[in-house]
PDB file of C-alpha atoms in Angstrom:
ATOM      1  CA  UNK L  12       0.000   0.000   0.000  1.00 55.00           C
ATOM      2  CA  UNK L  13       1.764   3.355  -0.962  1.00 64.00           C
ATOM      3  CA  UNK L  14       1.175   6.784   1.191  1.00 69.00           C
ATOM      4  CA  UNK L  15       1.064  10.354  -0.421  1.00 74.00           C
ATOM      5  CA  UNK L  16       3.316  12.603   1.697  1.00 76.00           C
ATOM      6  CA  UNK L  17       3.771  16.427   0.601  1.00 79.00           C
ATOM      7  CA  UNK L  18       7.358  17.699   2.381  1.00 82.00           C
ATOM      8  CA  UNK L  19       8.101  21.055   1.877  1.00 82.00           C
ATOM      9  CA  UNK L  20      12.037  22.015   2.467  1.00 85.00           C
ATOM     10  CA  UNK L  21      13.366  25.763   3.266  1.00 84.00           C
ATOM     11  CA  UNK L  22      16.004  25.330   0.609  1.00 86.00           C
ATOM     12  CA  UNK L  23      17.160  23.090  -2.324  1.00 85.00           C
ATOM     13  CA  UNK L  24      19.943  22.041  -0.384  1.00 88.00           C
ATOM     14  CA  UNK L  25      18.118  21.134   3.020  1.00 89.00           C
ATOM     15  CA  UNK L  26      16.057  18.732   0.188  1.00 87.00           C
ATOM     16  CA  UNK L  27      19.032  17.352  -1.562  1.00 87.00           C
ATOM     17  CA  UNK L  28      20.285  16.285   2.122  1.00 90.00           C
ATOM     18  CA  UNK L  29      16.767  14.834   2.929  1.00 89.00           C
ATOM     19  CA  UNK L  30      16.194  13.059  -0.176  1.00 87.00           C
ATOM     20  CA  UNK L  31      19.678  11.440   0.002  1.00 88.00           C
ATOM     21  CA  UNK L  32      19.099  10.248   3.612  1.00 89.00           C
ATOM     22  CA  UNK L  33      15.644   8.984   3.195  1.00 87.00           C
ATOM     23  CA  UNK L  34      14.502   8.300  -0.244  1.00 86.00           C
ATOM     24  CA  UNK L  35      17.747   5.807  -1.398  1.00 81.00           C
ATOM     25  CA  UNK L  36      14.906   4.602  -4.539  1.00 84.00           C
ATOM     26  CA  UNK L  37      14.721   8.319  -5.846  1.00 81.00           C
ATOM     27  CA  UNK L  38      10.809   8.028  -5.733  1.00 81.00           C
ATOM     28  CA  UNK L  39      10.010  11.829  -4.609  1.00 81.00           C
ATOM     29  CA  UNK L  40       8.897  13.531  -7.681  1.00 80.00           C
ATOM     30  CA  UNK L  41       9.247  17.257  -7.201  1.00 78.00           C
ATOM     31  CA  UNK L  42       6.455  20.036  -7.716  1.00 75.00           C
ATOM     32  CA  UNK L  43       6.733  23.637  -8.583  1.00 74.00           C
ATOM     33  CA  UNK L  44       6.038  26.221  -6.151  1.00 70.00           C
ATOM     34  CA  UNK L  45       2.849  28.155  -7.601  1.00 66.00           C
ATOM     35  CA  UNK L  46       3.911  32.081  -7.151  1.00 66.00           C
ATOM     36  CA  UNK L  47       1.666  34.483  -4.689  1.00 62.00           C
ATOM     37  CA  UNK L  48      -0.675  36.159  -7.026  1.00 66.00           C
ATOM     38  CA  UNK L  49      -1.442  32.167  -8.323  1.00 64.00           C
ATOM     39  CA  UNK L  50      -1.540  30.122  -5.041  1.00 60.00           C
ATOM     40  CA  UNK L  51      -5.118  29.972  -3.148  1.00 65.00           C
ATOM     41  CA  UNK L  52      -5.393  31.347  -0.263  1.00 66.00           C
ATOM     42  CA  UNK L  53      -7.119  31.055   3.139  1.00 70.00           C
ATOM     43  CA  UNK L  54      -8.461  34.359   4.589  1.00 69.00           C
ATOM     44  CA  UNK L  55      -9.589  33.606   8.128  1.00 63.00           C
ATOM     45  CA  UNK L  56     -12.755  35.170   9.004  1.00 69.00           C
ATOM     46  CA  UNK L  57     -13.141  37.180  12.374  1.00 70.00           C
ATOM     47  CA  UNK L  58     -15.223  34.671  14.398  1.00 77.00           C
ATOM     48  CA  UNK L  59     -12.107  32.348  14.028  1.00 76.00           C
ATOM     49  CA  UNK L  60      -9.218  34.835  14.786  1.00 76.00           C
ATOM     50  CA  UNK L  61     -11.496  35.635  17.700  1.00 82.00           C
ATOM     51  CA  UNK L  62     -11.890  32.044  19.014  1.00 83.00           C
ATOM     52  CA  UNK L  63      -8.188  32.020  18.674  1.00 83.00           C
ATOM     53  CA  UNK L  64      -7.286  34.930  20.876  1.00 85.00           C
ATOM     54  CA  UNK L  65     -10.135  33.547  23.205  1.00 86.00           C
ATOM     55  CA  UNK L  66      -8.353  30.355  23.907  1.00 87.00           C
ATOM     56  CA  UNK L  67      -5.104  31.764  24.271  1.00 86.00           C
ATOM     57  CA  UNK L  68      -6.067  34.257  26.811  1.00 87.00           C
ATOM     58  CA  UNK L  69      -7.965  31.634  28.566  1.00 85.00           C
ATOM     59  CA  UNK L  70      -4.918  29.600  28.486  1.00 85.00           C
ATOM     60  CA  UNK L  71      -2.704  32.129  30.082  1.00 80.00           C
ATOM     61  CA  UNK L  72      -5.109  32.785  32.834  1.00 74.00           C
ATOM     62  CA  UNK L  73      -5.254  28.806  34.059  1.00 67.00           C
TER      63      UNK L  73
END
């Protein structure tokens, strides 16, 4: 049974090091980065940066 894992690297070479380590049968296929103004995007809406900032101060005050 085969598993779909997305890794995302902060550089080339921090991938190169990973890939080398841990995939010895060079079966990572690479995807392109899609630029800003492409890529989706997620805008929160208020109710959940709210419920956010809720349980964090509620977790301070315990």
């Amino acid at each position: 049974m085969t598993t779909e894992t997305v890794k995302v690297f902060a550089s080339y070479g921090r991938a190169i090091e990973w890939l080398s380590r841990n995939d010895p049968e060079s079966a990572a296929v690479e995807y392109p980065i899609q630029e800003a103004e492409q890529a989706p995007s997620i805008v929160p809406k208020r109710t959940d940066v709210q419920e956010l900032v809720d349980a964090f101060l509620e977790g301070r005050a315990v």
